[in-house]
């Protein structure tokens, strides 16, 4: 993914599916400056009557209002409605559903699509997935670069005869889980009491479970359906840390190897980290960045603190991304981003004697050893004053 603003389209079968599946992720997209749209293909609820025609039009209108109210909480720019018959998508020509999806894609021109899991219990969910794949066939010029499947409480986990939803992509929603629950409360006719999965506690429980799987406080999980990467040689960037990164930095800071290579080797408590994070976010002498690839997958973090007129560097790489040369690339991008802040900039970094990998990284980026003792090596690099980057 590029670091610029992206357009996201959520394609859901029924009112509340879009919220149950990725309400927290939508909030994160909006906070990141992305434009988010959604389309709800089915009218919802009318299958609860023996005959669809017995359902009052006021029922559907009320659900539409609930969807818009929930979308406003999440920050969705617009909700589209298709009004296909509830739980009767198999009675509609697939082509009609595909054309509606294509029409919406043409109007929105999304970079990313989120839709249902292929093996949900609900027939409408499965047909929605099929329609999305048909509408986004990977032909030359296709604008949709990423497609992800989300899980839907009371549909994904209840299909005992098919393969279970197995997420391989996780999004930290620790800071947005309560807004997700609040938005779900807009769906008064759909929200249930615990222990029904479609309850406030059910939403929090699933988020905690997915968070446990990946090291976040709360998370939403997705299956990657398709992801098209651009050129990998130039597909790395630094983005500024934002409020949603608190949990990610906490997980990285408490990584076993990171703590071993830190001067304070003790695990960091969550409350202590939150206090530190809030202070750094408002510190004008501190710059913090997330290093990411062109799919916007976080690979590591780098921080620069101005101390006595010098920029003191701290960095770490995600444990699953080490050994790929990312540390050197991240340092190069950080130096390039800092260049121009002053005529001359002096970067320093202190590395423990045991941390050979970081020593090689700083040396590969042209840092010189300025201090060397039995505990650490201090590296220095000066930019400006006739020294070329």
PDB file of N, CA and C in Angstrom, residues 219-303:
ATOM      1  N   UNK A 219      -8.497  -6.911  18.491  1.00  0.00           N
ATOM      2  CA  UNK A 219      -8.184  -6.933  17.063  1.00  0.00           C
ATOM      3  C   UNK A 219      -9.370  -7.435  16.268  1.00  0.00           C
ATOM      4  N   UNK A 220      -9.354  -7.126  14.986  1.00  0.00           N
ATOM      5  CA  UNK A 220     -10.242  -7.742  14.001  1.00  0.00           C
ATOM      6  C   UNK A 220      -9.376  -8.549  13.057  1.00  0.00           C
ATOM      7  N   UNK A 221      -9.849  -9.746  12.708  1.00  0.00           N
ATOM      8  CA  UNK A 221      -9.081 -10.623  11.844  1.00  0.00           C
ATOM      9  C   UNK A 221      -9.704 -10.720  10.465  1.00  0.00           C
ATOM     10  N   UNK A 222      -8.862 -10.898   9.456  1.00  0.00           N
ATOM     11  CA  UNK A 222      -9.318 -10.994   8.073  1.00  0.00           C
ATOM     12  C   UNK A 222      -8.552 -12.103   7.363  1.00  0.00           C
ATOM     13  N   UNK A 223      -9.188 -12.652   6.335  1.00  0.00           N
ATOM     14  CA  UNK A 223      -8.476 -13.537   5.429  1.00  0.00           C
ATOM     15  C   UNK A 223      -8.127 -12.734   4.177  1.00  0.00           C
ATOM     16  N   UNK A 224      -6.863 -12.785   3.774  1.00  0.00           N
ATOM     17  CA  UNK A 224      -6.442 -12.095   2.568  1.00  0.00           C
ATOM     18  C   UNK A 224      -6.926 -12.884   1.359  1.00  0.00           C
ATOM     19  N   UNK A 225      -7.789 -12.287   0.559  1.00  0.00           N
ATOM     20  CA  UNK A 225      -8.294 -12.925  -0.653  1.00  0.00           C
ATOM     21  C   UNK A 225      -7.348 -12.643  -1.815  1.00  0.00           C
ATOM     22  N   UNK A 226      -6.982 -11.373  -1.958  1.00  0.00           N
ATOM     23  CA  UNK A 226      -6.070 -10.989  -3.024  1.00  0.00           C
ATOM     24  C   UNK A 226      -5.374  -9.695  -2.638  1.00  0.00           C
ATOM     25  N   UNK A 227      -4.084  -9.622  -2.907  1.00  0.00           N
ATOM     26  CA  UNK A 227      -3.327  -8.408  -2.603  1.00  0.00           C
ATOM     27  C   UNK A 227      -2.265  -8.237  -3.674  1.00  0.00           C
ATOM     28  N   UNK A 228      -2.366  -7.170  -4.441  1.00  0.00           N
ATOM     29  CA  UNK A 228      -1.434  -6.902  -5.527  1.00  0.00           C
ATOM     30  C   UNK A 228      -0.416  -5.867  -5.071  1.00  0.00           C
ATOM     31  N   UNK A 229       0.855  -6.281  -5.030  1.00  0.00           N
ATOM     32  CA  UNK A 229       1.914  -5.383  -4.584  1.00  0.00           C
ATOM     33  C   UNK A 229       2.494  -4.639  -5.780  1.00  0.00           C
ATOM     34  N   UNK A 230       2.907  -3.399  -5.529  1.00  0.00           N
ATOM     35  CA  UNK A 230       3.621  -2.649  -6.552  1.00  0.00           C
ATOM     36  C   UNK A 230       5.099  -3.012  -6.465  1.00  0.00           C
ATOM     37  N   UNK A 231       5.950  -2.288  -7.154  1.00  0.00           N
ATOM     38  CA  UNK A 231       7.363  -2.626  -7.167  1.00  0.00           C
ATOM     39  C   UNK A 231       7.941  -2.628  -5.749  1.00  0.00           C
ATOM     40  N   UNK A 232       8.531  -3.757  -5.379  1.00  0.00           N
ATOM     41  CA  UNK A 232       9.028  -3.898  -4.024  1.00  0.00           C
ATOM     42  C   UNK A 232      10.298  -3.091  -3.787  1.00  0.00           C
ATOM     43  N   UNK A 233      11.020  -2.762  -4.822  1.00  0.00           N
ATOM     44  CA  UNK A 233      12.276  -2.050  -4.623  1.00  0.00           C
ATOM     45  C   UNK A 233      12.070  -0.644  -4.085  1.00  0.00           C
ATOM     46  N   UNK A 234      10.922  -0.061  -4.360  1.00  0.00           N
ATOM     47  CA  UNK A 234      10.679   1.311  -3.898  1.00  0.00           C
ATOM     48  C   UNK A 234       9.430   1.393  -3.040  1.00  0.00           C
ATOM     49  N   UNK A 235       8.985   0.255  -2.536  1.00  0.00           N
ATOM     50  CA  UNK A 235       7.706   0.225  -1.845  1.00  0.00           C
ATOM     51  C   UNK A 235       7.777   0.349  -0.346  1.00  0.00           C
ATOM     52  N   UNK A 236       8.732   1.143   0.188  1.00  0.00           N
ATOM     53  CA  UNK A 236       8.831   1.316   1.628  1.00  0.00           C
ATOM     54  C   UNK A 236       8.679   2.793   1.962  1.00  0.00           C
ATOM     55  N   UNK A 237       8.121   3.055   3.114  1.00  0.00           N
ATOM     56  CA  UNK A 237       7.922   4.445   3.512  1.00  0.00           C
ATOM     57  C   UNK A 237       7.861   4.542   5.029  1.00  0.00           C
ATOM     58  N   UNK A 238       7.981   5.763   5.492  1.00  0.00           N
ATOM     59  CA  UNK A 238       7.788   6.075   6.908  1.00  0.00           C
ATOM     60  C   UNK A 238       6.526   6.899   7.046  1.00  0.00           C
ATOM     61  N   UNK A 239       5.675   6.530   7.952  1.00  0.00           N
ATOM     62  CA  UNK A 239       4.515   7.365   8.280  1.00  0.00           C
ATOM     63  C   UNK A 239       4.591   7.741   9.741  1.00  0.00           C
ATOM     64  N   UNK A 240       4.064   8.892  10.072  1.00  0.00           N
ATOM     65  CA  UNK A 240       4.081   9.346  11.463  1.00  0.00           C
ATOM     66  C   UNK A 240       3.230   8.437  12.338  1.00  0.00           C
ATOM     67  N   UNK A 241       3.713   8.184  13.527  1.00  0.00           N
ATOM     68  CA  UNK A 241       2.937   7.419  14.498  1.00  0.00           C
ATOM     69  C   UNK A 241       1.672   8.194  14.848  1.00  0.00           C
ATOM     70  N   UNK A 242       0.540   7.492  14.949  1.00  0.00           N
ATOM     71  CA  UNK A 242      -0.697   8.136  15.383  1.00  0.00           C
ATOM     72  C   UNK A 242      -1.254   7.417  16.613  1.00  0.00           C
ATOM     73  N   UNK A 243      -2.364   7.913  17.124  1.00  0.00           N
ATOM     74  CA  UNK A 243      -2.914   7.394  18.379  1.00  0.00           C
ATOM     75  C   UNK A 243      -3.242   5.903  18.317  1.00  0.00           C
ATOM     76  N   UNK A 244      -3.561   5.385  17.127  1.00  0.00           N
ATOM     77  CA  UNK A 244      -3.939   3.979  17.012  1.00  0.00           C
ATOM     78  C   UNK A 244      -2.738   3.047  17.108  1.00  0.00           C
ATOM     79  N   UNK A 245      -1.514   3.592  17.129  1.00  0.00           N
ATOM     80  CA  UNK A 245      -0.311   2.759  17.151  1.00  0.00           C
ATOM     81  C   UNK A 245       0.174   2.428  18.557  1.00  0.00           C
ATOM     82  N   UNK A 246      -0.525   2.895  19.574  1.00  0.00           N
ATOM     83  CA  UNK A 246      -0.054   2.684  20.941  1.00  0.00           C
ATOM     84  C   UNK A 246       0.125   1.191  21.244  1.00  0.00           C
ATOM     85  N   UNK A 247      -0.875   0.381  20.909  1.00  0.00           N
ATOM     86  CA  UNK A 247      -0.793  -1.053  21.174  1.00  0.00           C
ATOM     87  C   UNK A 247       0.291  -1.739  20.370  1.00  0.00           C
ATOM     88  N   UNK A 248       0.460  -1.326  19.114  1.00  0.00           N
ATOM     89  CA  UNK A 248       1.485  -1.924  18.265  1.00  0.00           C
ATOM     90  C   UNK A 248       2.878  -1.659  18.837  1.00  0.00           C
ATOM     91  N   UNK A 249       3.155  -0.419  19.227  1.00  0.00           N
ATOM     92  CA  UNK A 249       4.455  -0.085  19.799  1.00  0.00           C
ATOM     93  C   UNK A 249       4.676  -0.809  21.126  1.00  0.00           C
ATOM     94  N   UNK A 250       3.601  -1.001  21.879  1.00  0.00           N
ATOM     95  CA  UNK A 250       3.704  -1.736  23.142  1.00  0.00           C
ATOM     96  C   UNK A 250       4.133  -3.181  22.892  1.00  0.00           C
ATOM     97  N   UNK A 251       3.496  -3.820  21.905  1.00  0.00           N
ATOM     98  CA  UNK A 251       3.845  -5.201  21.585  1.00  0.00           C
ATOM     99  C   UNK A 251       5.294  -5.301  21.120  1.00  0.00           C
ATOM    100  N   UNK A 252       5.716  -4.381  20.287  1.00  0.00           N
ATOM    101  CA  UNK A 252       7.099  -4.389  19.800  1.00  0.00           C
ATOM    102  C   UNK A 252       8.089  -4.139  20.944  1.00  0.00           C
ATOM    103  N   UNK A 253       7.754  -3.190  21.825  1.00  0.00           N
ATOM    104  CA  UNK A 253       8.670  -2.841  22.919  1.00  0.00           C
ATOM    105  C   UNK A 253       8.880  -4.010  23.873  1.00  0.00           C
ATOM    106  N   UNK A 254       7.855  -4.844  24.033  1.00  0.00           N
ATOM    107  CA  UNK A 254       7.956  -5.973  24.966  1.00  0.00           C
ATOM    108  C   UNK A 254       8.390  -7.268  24.289  1.00  0.00           C
ATOM    109  N   UNK A 255       8.778  -7.189  23.019  1.00  0.00           N
ATOM    110  CA  UNK A 255       9.337  -8.358  22.358  1.00  0.00           C
ATOM    111  C   UNK A 255      10.588  -8.817  23.120  1.00  0.00           C
ATOM    112  N   UNK A 256      10.754 -10.114  23.221  1.00  0.00           N
ATOM    113  CA  UNK A 256      11.838 -10.678  24.037  1.00  0.00           C
ATOM    114  C   UNK A 256      13.215 -10.152  23.613  1.00  0.00           C
ATOM    115  N   UNK A 257      13.482 -10.147  22.315  1.00  0.00           N
ATOM    116  CA  UNK A 257      14.791  -9.689  21.843  1.00  0.00           C
ATOM    117  C   UNK A 257      14.969  -8.184  22.013  1.00  0.00           C
ATOM    118  N   UNK A 258      13.894  -7.433  21.853  1.00  0.00           N
ATOM    119  CA  UNK A 258      13.973  -5.986  22.048  1.00  0.00           C
ATOM    120  C   UNK A 258      14.321  -5.657  23.491  1.00  0.00           C
ATOM    121  N   UNK A 259      13.672  -6.355  24.430  1.00  0.00           N
ATOM    122  CA  UNK A 259      13.971  -6.105  25.837  1.00  0.00           C
ATOM    123  C   UNK A 259      15.399  -6.532  26.171  1.00  0.00           C
ATOM    124  N   UNK A 260      15.850  -7.622  25.588  1.00  0.00           N
ATOM    125  CA  UNK A 260      17.209  -8.106  25.855  1.00  0.00           C
ATOM    126  C   UNK A 260      18.247  -7.096  25.382  1.00  0.00           C
ATOM    127  N   UNK A 261      17.976  -6.416  24.275  1.00  0.00           N
ATOM    128  CA  UNK A 261      18.924  -5.459  23.714  1.00  0.00           C
ATOM    129  C   UNK A 261      18.731  -4.044  24.238  1.00  0.00           C
ATOM    130  N   UNK A 262      17.718  -3.835  25.057  1.00  0.00           N
ATOM    131  CA  UNK A 262      17.486  -2.513  25.645  1.00  0.00           C
ATOM    132  C   UNK A 262      18.368  -2.336  26.878  1.00  0.00           C
ATOM    133  N   UNK A 263      18.627  -1.097  27.246  1.00  0.00           N
ATOM    134  CA  UNK A 263      19.431  -0.851  28.443  1.00  0.00           C
ATOM    135  C   UNK A 263      18.627  -1.144  29.701  1.00  0.00           C
ATOM    136  N   UNK A 264      17.305  -0.994  29.623  1.00  0.00           N
ATOM    137  CA  UNK A 264      16.417  -1.453  30.694  1.00  0.00           C
ATOM    138  C   UNK A 264      15.745  -2.719  30.195  1.00  0.00           C
ATOM    139  N   UNK A 265      16.132  -3.848  30.715  1.00  0.00           N
ATOM    140  CA  UNK A 265      15.670  -5.134  30.175  1.00  0.00           C
ATOM    141  C   UNK A 265      14.349  -5.604  30.768  1.00  0.00           C
ATOM    142  N   UNK A 266      13.800  -4.873  31.736  1.00  0.00           N
ATOM    143  CA  UNK A 266      12.559  -5.298  32.375  1.00  0.00           C
ATOM    144  C   UNK A 266      11.352  -5.095  31.456  1.00  0.00           C
ATOM    145  N   UNK A 267      10.364  -6.008  31.512  1.00  0.00           N
ATOM    146  CA  UNK A 267       9.137  -5.818  30.726  1.00  0.00           C
ATOM    147  C   UNK A 267       8.471  -4.490  31.083  1.00  0.00           C
ATOM    148  N   UNK A 268       7.805  -3.912  30.122  1.00  0.00           N
ATOM    149  CA  UNK A 268       7.149  -2.617  30.314  1.00  0.00           C
ATOM    150  C   UNK A 268       5.671  -2.831  30.610  1.00  0.00           C
ATOM    151  N   UNK A 269       5.175  -2.223  31.667  1.00  0.00           N
ATOM    152  CA  UNK A 269       3.752  -2.328  32.020  1.00  0.00           C
ATOM    153  C   UNK A 269       2.921  -1.479  31.059  1.00  0.00           C
ATOM    154  N   UNK A 270       1.681  -1.910  30.816  1.00  0.00           N
ATOM    155  CA  UNK A 270       0.803  -1.208  29.879  1.00  0.00           C
ATOM    156  C   UNK A 270       0.569   0.239  30.303  1.00  0.00           C
ATOM    157  N   UNK A 271       0.253   0.473  31.574  1.00  0.00           N
ATOM    158  CA  UNK A 271      -0.012   1.838  32.033  1.00  0.00           C
ATOM    159  C   UNK A 271       1.222   2.717  31.881  1.00  0.00           C
ATOM    160  N   UNK A 272       2.392   2.139  32.159  1.00  0.00           N
ATOM    161  CA  UNK A 272       3.644   2.877  32.000  1.00  0.00           C
ATOM    162  C   UNK A 272       3.863   3.240  30.527  1.00  0.00           C
ATOM    163  N   UNK A 273       3.569   2.290  29.647  1.00  0.00           N
ATOM    164  CA  UNK A 273       3.736   2.548  28.216  1.00  0.00           C
ATOM    165  C   UNK A 273       2.779   3.639  27.743  1.00  0.00           C
ATOM    166  N   UNK A 274       1.524   3.583  28.181  1.00  0.00           N
ATOM    167  CA  UNK A 274       0.535   4.582  27.757  1.00  0.00           C
ATOM    168  C   UNK A 274       0.946   5.987  28.179  1.00  0.00           C
ATOM    169  N   UNK A 275       1.484   6.106  29.397  1.00  0.00           N
ATOM    170  CA  UNK A 275       1.951   7.411  29.875  1.00  0.00           C
ATOM    171  C   UNK A 275       3.104   7.908  29.028  1.00  0.00           C
ATOM    172  N   UNK A 276       4.053   7.013  28.747  1.00  0.00           N
ATOM    173  CA  UNK A 276       5.207   7.362  27.897  1.00  0.00           C
ATOM    174  C   UNK A 276       4.738   7.752  26.502  1.00  0.00           C
ATOM    175  N   UNK A 277       3.810   6.970  25.935  1.00  0.00           N
ATOM    176  CA  UNK A 277       3.341   7.206  24.573  1.00  0.00           C
ATOM    177  C   UNK A 277       2.670   8.576  24.459  1.00  0.00           C
ATOM    178  N   UNK A 278       1.790   8.890  25.413  1.00  0.00           N
ATOM    179  CA  UNK A 278       1.092  10.181  25.395  1.00  0.00           C
ATOM    180  C   UNK A 278       2.082  11.336  25.478  1.00  0.00           C
ATOM    181  N   UNK A 279       3.112  11.172  26.304  1.00  0.00           N
ATOM    182  CA  UNK A 279       4.121  12.223  26.455  1.00  0.00           C
ATOM    183  C   UNK A 279       4.898  12.415  25.152  1.00  0.00           C
ATOM    184  N   UNK A 280       5.291  11.308  24.514  1.00  0.00           N
ATOM    185  CA  UNK A 280       6.059  11.397  23.277  1.00  0.00           C
ATOM    186  C   UNK A 280       5.238  11.998  22.142  1.00  0.00           C
ATOM    187  N   UNK A 281       3.938  11.684  22.105  1.00  0.00           N
ATOM    188  CA  UNK A 281       3.082  12.202  21.037  1.00  0.00           C
ATOM    189  C   UNK A 281       2.973  13.728  21.088  1.00  0.00           C
ATOM    190  N   UNK A 282       3.200  14.318  22.265  1.00  0.00           N
ATOM    191  CA  UNK A 282       3.089  15.770  22.409  1.00  0.00           C
ATOM    192  C   UNK A 282       4.450  16.443  22.572  1.00  0.00           C
ATOM    193  N   UNK A 283       5.506  15.653  22.430  1.00  0.00           N
ATOM    194  CA  UNK A 283       6.857  16.182  22.596  1.00  0.00           C
ATOM    195  C   UNK A 283       7.360  16.731  21.260  1.00  0.00           C
ATOM    196  N   UNK A 284       7.572  18.039  21.172  1.00  0.00           N
ATOM    197  CA  UNK A 284       8.006  18.662  19.930  1.00  0.00           C
ATOM    198  C   UNK A 284       9.435  18.282  19.565  1.00  0.00           C
ATOM    199  N   UNK A 285      10.172  17.717  20.509  1.00  0.00           N
ATOM    200  CA  UNK A 285      11.545  17.296  20.249  1.00  0.00           C
ATOM    201  C   UNK A 285      11.644  15.810  19.930  1.00  0.00           C
ATOM    202  N   UNK A 286      10.508  15.202  19.654  1.00  0.00           N
ATOM    203  CA  UNK A 286      10.484  13.763  19.360  1.00  0.00           C
ATOM    204  C   UNK A 286       9.746  13.525  18.039  1.00  0.00           C
ATOM    205  N   UNK A 287      10.322  12.693  17.190  1.00  0.00           N
ATOM    206  CA  UNK A 287       9.673  12.274  15.944  1.00  0.00           C
ATOM    207  C   UNK A 287       9.598  10.752  15.937  1.00  0.00           C
ATOM    208  N   UNK A 288       8.392  10.208  15.765  1.00  0.00           N
ATOM    209  CA  UNK A 288       8.210   8.754  15.759  1.00  0.00           C
ATOM    210  C   UNK A 288       7.544   8.332  14.459  1.00  0.00           C
ATOM    211  N   UNK A 289       8.055   7.273  13.866  1.00  0.00           N
ATOM    212  CA  UNK A 289       7.541   6.799  12.585  1.00  0.00           C
ATOM    213  C   UNK A 289       7.360   5.289  12.595  1.00  0.00           C
ATOM    214  N   UNK A 290       6.381   4.844  11.799  1.00  0.00           N
ATOM    215  CA  UNK A 290       6.202   3.427  11.502  1.00  0.00           C
ATOM    216  C   UNK A 290       6.787   3.174  10.125  1.00  0.00           C
ATOM    217  N   UNK A 291       7.672   2.197  10.019  1.00  0.00           N
ATOM    218  CA  UNK A 291       8.256   1.783   8.748  1.00  0.00           C
ATOM    219  C   UNK A 291       7.344   0.728   8.140  1.00  0.00           C
ATOM    220  N   UNK A 292       6.904   0.935   6.896  1.00  0.00           N
ATOM    221  CA  UNK A 292       5.913   0.056   6.291  1.00  0.00           C
ATOM    222  C   UNK A 292       6.255  -0.231   4.842  1.00  0.00           C
ATOM    223  N   UNK A 293       5.694  -1.342   4.338  1.00  0.00           N
ATOM    224  CA  UNK A 293       5.886  -1.653   2.924  1.00  0.00           C
ATOM    225  C   UNK A 293       4.749  -1.061   2.106  1.00  0.00           C
ATOM    226  N   UNK A 294       4.720  -1.374   0.819  1.00  0.00           N
ATOM    227  CA  UNK A 294       3.725  -0.740  -0.046  1.00  0.00           C
ATOM    228  C   UNK A 294       2.322  -1.277   0.173  1.00  0.00           C
ATOM    229  N   UNK A 295       2.166  -2.296   1.003  1.00  0.00           N
ATOM    230  CA  UNK A 295       0.834  -2.760   1.404  1.00  0.00           C
ATOM    231  C   UNK A 295       0.443  -2.191   2.766  1.00  0.00           C
ATOM    232  N   UNK A 296       1.237  -1.241   3.233  1.00  0.00           N
ATOM    233  CA  UNK A 296       1.047  -0.590   4.524  1.00  0.00           C
ATOM    234  C   UNK A 296       1.127  -1.577   5.689  1.00  0.00           C
ATOM    235  N   UNK A 297       1.859  -2.645   5.494  1.00  0.00           N
ATOM    236  CA  UNK A 297       2.103  -3.592   6.583  1.00  0.00           C
ATOM    237  C   UNK A 297       3.215  -3.036   7.461  1.00  0.00           C
ATOM    238  N   UNK A 298       2.978  -2.842   8.761  1.00  0.00           N
ATOM    239  CA  UNK A 298       4.015  -2.309   9.650  1.00  0.00           C
ATOM    240  C   UNK A 298       5.174  -3.294   9.787  1.00  0.00           C
ATOM    241  N   UNK A 299       6.384  -2.801   9.554  1.00  0.00           N
ATOM    242  CA  UNK A 299       7.580  -3.640   9.628  1.00  0.00           C
ATOM    243  C   UNK A 299       8.468  -3.288  10.815  1.00  0.00           C
ATOM    244  N   UNK A 300       8.353  -2.074  11.304  1.00  0.00           N
ATOM    245  CA  UNK A 300       9.186  -1.649  12.415  1.00  0.00           C
ATOM    246  C   UNK A 300       8.902  -0.208  12.795  1.00  0.00           C
ATOM    247  N   UNK A 301       9.641   0.277  13.787  1.00  0.00           N
ATOM    248  CA  UNK A 301       9.453   1.652  14.243  1.00  0.00           C
ATOM    249  C   UNK A 301      10.809   2.304  14.409  1.00  0.00           C
ATOM    250  N   UNK A 302      10.836   3.624  14.238  1.00  0.00           N
ATOM    251  CA  UNK A 302      12.049   4.391  14.472  1.00  0.00           C
ATOM    252  C   UNK A 302      11.675   5.710  15.122  1.00  0.00           C
ATOM    253  N   UNK A 303      12.470   6.112  16.099  1.00  0.00           N
ATOM    254  CA  UNK A 303      12.185   7.332  16.862  1.00  0.00           C
ATOM    255  C   UNK A 303      13.455   8.179  16.934  1.00  0.00           C
TER     256      UNK A 303
END
